[in-house]
Amino acid sequence: MSSSGFSPSLAIDRPGCHRVQALILCTSLLALGALGYGGLPGPLQVLAAVLVVGSGLREFRRASPRSPYYVARILVTADGRFLLGLGRDPATLQPAVVVNYWNLPGVAMGLAFAGGEAQRTEVILFRDRVPPDAWRRLTVRLRHAVCTGH
């Protein structure tokens, strides 16, 4: 094992998890509730509700394990590159670059990728759905990427 903590390669498989879809649904319902109390005039309230429902449905569909944009597999190579297996064919790995990430310590991590056929895709990983060693190694890899500018 190298001193960087992410060699050899790291693979994270993401079997169908519907937590993100549940979060999207709850968020959309909360937004609709807030619109109800917002005091907007009728036509504006209807327009805002249509936008909330439309955006919520789009994201709900993209977060589905059946979506072609669903990231079913994340592979970090020994040299630190990220490869993504998308929903339509998780065995075919597409190169990607982490453009942004956030970490809710001990709970979840969000990653935004760009590149390949994925163009731009986001992933939320929950700590209890990723093996502890893989979680630690991914955290080290992301910290290393920020420090070195990769």
PDB file of C-alpha atoms in Angstrom:
ATOM      1  CA  MET A   1       0.000   0.000   0.000  1.00  0.00           C
ATOM      2  CA  SER A   2       1.279   3.440  -0.862  1.00  0.00           C
ATOM      3  CA  SER A   3       1.551   6.298   1.568  1.00  0.00           C
ATOM      4  CA  SER A   4      -1.316   8.105  -0.180  1.00  0.00           C
ATOM      5  CA  GLY A   5      -3.842   5.546   1.076  1.00  0.00           C
ATOM      6  CA  PHE A   6      -5.698   4.940  -2.182  1.00  0.00           C
ATOM      7  CA  SER A   7      -3.603   2.329  -3.955  1.00  0.00           C
ATOM      8  CA  PRO A   8      -4.439  -0.162  -5.388  1.00  0.00           C
ATOM      9  CA  SER A   9      -7.714   0.681  -7.103  1.00  0.00           C
ATOM     10  CA  LEU A  10     -10.915   1.316  -5.186  1.00  0.00           C
ATOM     11  CA  ALA A  11     -14.334   0.136  -6.405  1.00  0.00           C
ATOM     12  CA  ILE A  12     -17.651   1.254  -4.955  1.00  0.00           C
ATOM     13  CA  ASP A  13     -20.709  -0.562  -6.245  1.00  0.00           C
ATOM     14  CA  ARG A  14     -24.034   1.172  -5.731  1.00  0.00           C
ATOM     15  CA  PRO A  15     -26.930  -1.267  -5.846  1.00  0.00           C
ATOM     16  CA  GLY A  16     -30.333   0.351  -6.197  1.00  0.00           C
ATOM     17  CA  CYS A  17     -30.801   2.736  -3.287  1.00  0.00           C
ATOM     18  CA  HIS A  18     -33.932   4.849  -3.137  1.00  0.00           C
ATOM     19  CA  ARG A  19     -32.873   7.214  -0.325  1.00  0.00           C
ATOM     20  CA  VAL A  20     -32.023  10.034  -2.699  1.00  0.00           C
ATOM     21  CA  GLN A  21     -35.404   9.672  -4.375  1.00  0.00           C
ATOM     22  CA  ALA A  22     -37.066   9.867  -0.955  1.00  0.00           C
ATOM     23  CA  LEU A  23     -35.082  13.042  -0.166  1.00  0.00           C
ATOM     24  CA  ILE A  24     -36.139  14.582  -3.491  1.00  0.00           C
ATOM     25  CA  LEU A  25     -39.784  13.738  -2.836  1.00  0.00           C
ATOM     26  CA  CYS A  26     -39.698  15.211   0.689  1.00  0.00           C
ATOM     27  CA  THR A  27     -37.921  18.345  -0.527  1.00  0.00           C
ATOM     28  CA  SER A  28     -40.448  18.866  -3.307  1.00  0.00           C
ATOM     29  CA  LEU A  29     -43.355  18.459  -0.886  1.00  0.00           C
ATOM     30  CA  LEU A  30     -41.775  20.928   1.547  1.00  0.00           C
ATOM     31  CA  ALA A  31     -41.259  23.433  -1.294  1.00  0.00           C
ATOM     32  CA  LEU A  32     -44.903  23.074  -2.342  1.00  0.00           C
ATOM     33  CA  GLY A  33     -45.978  23.603   1.259  1.00  0.00           C
ATOM     34  CA  ALA A  34     -43.839  26.733   1.498  1.00  0.00           C
ATOM     35  CA  LEU A  35     -45.401  28.044  -1.716  1.00  0.00           C
ATOM     36  CA  GLY A  36     -48.831  27.570  -0.175  1.00  0.00           C
ATOM     37  CA  TYR A  37     -47.873  29.877   2.671  1.00  0.00           C
ATOM     38  CA  GLY A  38     -45.916  32.306   0.478  1.00  0.00           C
ATOM     39  CA  GLY A  39     -48.793  34.605  -0.389  1.00  0.00           C
ATOM     40  CA  LEU A  40     -48.014  34.817  -4.091  1.00  0.00           C
ATOM     41  CA  PRO A  41     -50.801  35.848  -6.457  1.00  0.00           C
ATOM     42  CA  GLY A  42     -52.664  32.868  -7.987  1.00  0.00           C
ATOM     43  CA  PRO A  43     -50.972  32.748 -11.437  1.00  0.00           C
ATOM     44  CA  LEU A  44     -47.483  33.098  -9.947  1.00  0.00           C
ATOM     45  CA  GLN A  45     -48.219  30.452  -7.354  1.00  0.00           C
ATOM     46  CA  VAL A  46     -49.375  28.032 -10.067  1.00  0.00           C
ATOM     47  CA  LEU A  47     -46.263  28.760 -12.159  1.00  0.00           C
ATOM     48  CA  ALA A  48     -43.983  28.241  -9.148  1.00  0.00           C
ATOM     49  CA  ALA A  49     -45.768  24.987  -8.259  1.00  0.00           C
ATOM     50  CA  VAL A  50     -45.396  23.707 -11.833  1.00  0.00           C
ATOM     51  CA  LEU A  51     -41.669  24.531 -11.731  1.00  0.00           C
ATOM     52  CA  VAL A  52     -41.212  22.764  -8.380  1.00  0.00           C
ATOM     53  CA  VAL A  53     -43.116  19.666  -9.510  1.00  0.00           C
ATOM     54  CA  GLY A  54     -41.377  19.573 -12.905  1.00  0.00           C
ATOM     55  CA  SER A  55     -37.908  19.950 -11.424  1.00  0.00           C
ATOM     56  CA  GLY A  56     -38.679  17.432  -8.684  1.00  0.00           C
ATOM     57  CA  LEU A  57     -39.910  14.846 -11.195  1.00  0.00           C
ATOM     58  CA  ARG A  58     -36.849  15.355 -13.397  1.00  0.00           C
ATOM     59  CA  GLU A  59     -34.457  14.845 -10.485  1.00  0.00           C
ATOM     60  CA  PHE A  60     -36.519  11.955  -9.123  1.00  0.00           C
ATOM     61  CA  ARG A  61     -36.222  10.197 -12.491  1.00  0.00           C
ATOM     62  CA  ARG A  62     -32.472  10.905 -12.792  1.00  0.00           C
ATOM     63  CA  ALA A  63     -31.896   9.485  -9.278  1.00  0.00           C
ATOM     64  CA  SER A  64     -33.627   6.213 -10.151  1.00  0.00           C
ATOM     65  CA  PRO A  65     -31.413   3.118 -10.446  1.00  0.00           C
ATOM     66  CA  ARG A  66     -33.132   2.561 -13.833  1.00  0.00           C
ATOM     67  CA  SER A  67     -31.964   5.916 -15.197  1.00  0.00           C
ATOM     68  CA  PRO A  68     -29.170   5.952 -17.799  1.00  0.00           C
ATOM     69  CA  TYR A  69     -27.552   8.723 -15.691  1.00  0.00           C
ATOM     70  CA  TYR A  70     -27.506   6.702 -12.459  1.00  0.00           C
ATOM     71  CA  VAL A  71     -23.942   6.067 -11.278  1.00  0.00           C
ATOM     72  CA  ALA A  72     -23.974   2.362 -10.452  1.00  0.00           C
ATOM     73  CA  ARG A  73     -20.224   1.965  -9.970  1.00  0.00           C
ATOM     74  CA  ILE A  74     -17.339   4.246  -9.043  1.00  0.00           C
ATOM     75  CA  LEU A  75     -13.808   3.049  -9.646  1.00  0.00           C
ATOM     76  CA  VAL A  76     -10.764   4.979  -8.476  1.00  0.00           C
ATOM     77  CA  THR A  77      -7.662   3.669 -10.230  1.00  0.00           C
ATOM     78  CA  ALA A  78      -4.292   3.215  -8.531  1.00  0.00           C
ATOM     79  CA  ASP A  79      -3.094   6.467 -10.106  1.00  0.00           C
ATOM     80  CA  GLY A  80      -6.139   8.354  -8.751  1.00  0.00           C
ATOM     81  CA  ARG A  81      -8.359   8.651 -11.832  1.00  0.00           C
ATOM     82  CA  PHE A  82     -12.117   8.219 -11.481  1.00  0.00           C
ATOM     83  CA  LEU A  83     -14.112   5.914 -13.751  1.00  0.00           C
ATOM     84  CA  LEU A  84     -17.921   5.709 -13.629  1.00  0.00           C
ATOM     85  CA  GLY A  85     -20.232   2.843 -14.550  1.00  0.00           C
ATOM     86  CA  LEU A  86     -23.536   4.386 -15.552  1.00  0.00           C
ATOM     87  CA  GLY A  87     -26.997   2.838 -15.269  1.00  0.00           C
ATOM     88  CA  ARG A  88     -27.367   1.789 -18.884  1.00  0.00           C
ATOM     89  CA  ASP A  89     -24.167  -0.306 -18.765  1.00  0.00           C
ATOM     90  CA  PRO A  90     -22.328  -0.263 -15.413  1.00  0.00           C
ATOM     91  CA  ALA A  91     -19.648  -2.632 -16.753  1.00  0.00           C
ATOM     92  CA  THR A  92     -18.533   0.021 -19.274  1.00  0.00           C
ATOM     93  CA  LEU A  93     -16.533   2.569 -17.346  1.00  0.00           C
ATOM     94  CA  GLN A  94     -16.407   6.214 -18.417  1.00  0.00           C
ATOM     95  CA  PRO A  95     -13.569   8.522 -17.309  1.00  0.00           C
ATOM     96  CA  ALA A  96     -14.695  11.418 -15.137  1.00  0.00           C
ATOM     97  CA  VAL A  97     -13.263  14.184 -13.020  1.00  0.00           C
ATOM     98  CA  VAL A  98     -14.560  15.271  -9.624  1.00  0.00           C
ATOM     99  CA  VAL A  99     -15.528  18.920 -10.057  1.00  0.00           C
ATOM    100  CA  ASN A 100     -17.027  19.378  -6.617  1.00  0.00           C
ATOM    101  CA  TYR A 101     -17.732  17.393  -3.478  1.00  0.00           C
ATOM    102  CA  TRP A 102     -19.136  17.850  -0.026  1.00  0.00           C
ATOM    103  CA  ASN A 103     -18.949  15.721   3.085  1.00  0.00           C
ATOM    104  CA  LEU A 104     -21.416  15.433   5.932  1.00  0.00           C
ATOM    105  CA  PRO A 105     -19.063  13.679   8.387  1.00  0.00           C
ATOM    106  CA  GLY A 106     -20.226  10.220   9.357  1.00  0.00           C
ATOM    107  CA  VAL A 107     -23.424  10.416   7.298  1.00  0.00           C
ATOM    108  CA  ALA A 108     -23.059  11.141   3.589  1.00  0.00           C
ATOM    109  CA  MET A 109     -20.835  12.462   0.837  1.00  0.00           C
ATOM    110  CA  GLY A 110     -21.870  14.172  -2.378  1.00  0.00           C
ATOM    111  CA  LEU A 111     -19.759  14.075  -5.524  1.00  0.00           C
ATOM    112  CA  ALA A 112     -20.213  15.989  -8.779  1.00  0.00           C
ATOM    113  CA  PHE A 113     -18.479  14.477 -11.810  1.00  0.00           C
ATOM    114  CA  ALA A 114     -17.861  15.845 -15.302  1.00  0.00           C
ATOM    115  CA  GLY A 115     -16.583  14.150 -18.430  1.00  0.00           C
ATOM    116  CA  GLY A 116     -17.273  11.230 -20.731  1.00  0.00           C
ATOM    117  CA  GLU A 117     -20.820  10.347 -21.634  1.00  0.00           C
ATOM    118  CA  ALA A 118     -21.903  11.355 -18.142  1.00  0.00           C
ATOM    119  CA  GLN A 119     -21.326  15.036 -19.046  1.00  0.00           C
ATOM    120  CA  ARG A 120     -22.180  16.108 -15.506  1.00  0.00           C
ATOM    121  CA  THR A 121     -23.659  13.810 -12.917  1.00  0.00           C
ATOM    122  CA  GLU A 122     -24.025  13.908  -9.167  1.00  0.00           C
ATOM    123  CA  VAL A 123     -23.849  11.116  -6.609  1.00  0.00           C
ATOM    124  CA  ILE A 124     -24.754  10.953  -2.935  1.00  0.00           C
ATOM    125  CA  LEU A 125     -23.024   8.146  -1.045  1.00  0.00           C
ATOM    126  CA  PHE A 126     -24.346   7.176   2.362  1.00  0.00           C
ATOM    127  CA  ARG A 127     -21.767   6.004   4.897  1.00  0.00           C
ATOM    128  CA  ASP A 128     -23.746   2.921   5.907  1.00  0.00           C
ATOM    129  CA  ARG A 129     -23.976   1.753   2.251  1.00  0.00           C
ATOM    130  CA  VAL A 130     -20.211   1.915   1.588  1.00  0.00           C
ATOM    131  CA  PRO A 131     -17.711  -0.448   3.255  1.00  0.00           C
ATOM    132  CA  PRO A 132     -15.713   1.404   5.954  1.00  0.00           C
ATOM    133  CA  ASP A 133     -12.359   0.846   4.242  1.00  0.00           C
ATOM    134  CA  ALA A 134     -13.709   2.120   0.906  1.00  0.00           C
ATOM    135  CA  TRP A 135     -15.187   5.192   2.641  1.00  0.00           C
ATOM    136  CA  ARG A 136     -11.865   5.999   4.311  1.00  0.00           C
ATOM    137  CA  ARG A 137      -9.866   5.495   1.124  1.00  0.00           C
ATOM    138  CA  LEU A 138     -12.274   7.657  -0.911  1.00  0.00           C
ATOM    139  CA  THR A 139     -12.074  10.427   1.694  1.00  0.00           C
ATOM    140  CA  VAL A 140      -8.266  10.300   1.551  1.00  0.00           C
ATOM    141  CA  ARG A 141      -8.336  10.364  -2.248  1.00  0.00           C
ATOM    142  CA  LEU A 142     -10.605  13.411  -2.329  1.00  0.00           C
ATOM    143  CA  ARG A 143      -8.462  15.209   0.233  1.00  0.00           C
ATOM    144  CA  HIS A 144      -5.381  14.393  -1.830  1.00  0.00           C
ATOM    145  CA  ALA A 145      -7.038  15.678  -5.024  1.00  0.00           C
ATOM    146  CA  VAL A 146      -7.851  19.013  -3.351  1.00  0.00           C
ATOM    147  CA  CYS A 147      -4.329  19.412  -1.952  1.00  0.00           C
ATOM    148  CA  THR A 148      -2.635  18.655  -5.275  1.00  0.00           C
ATOM    149  CA  GLY A 149      -5.214  20.333  -7.512  1.00  0.00           C
ATOM    150  CA  HIS A 150      -6.146  17.161  -9.455  1.00  0.00           C
TER     151      HIS A 150
END
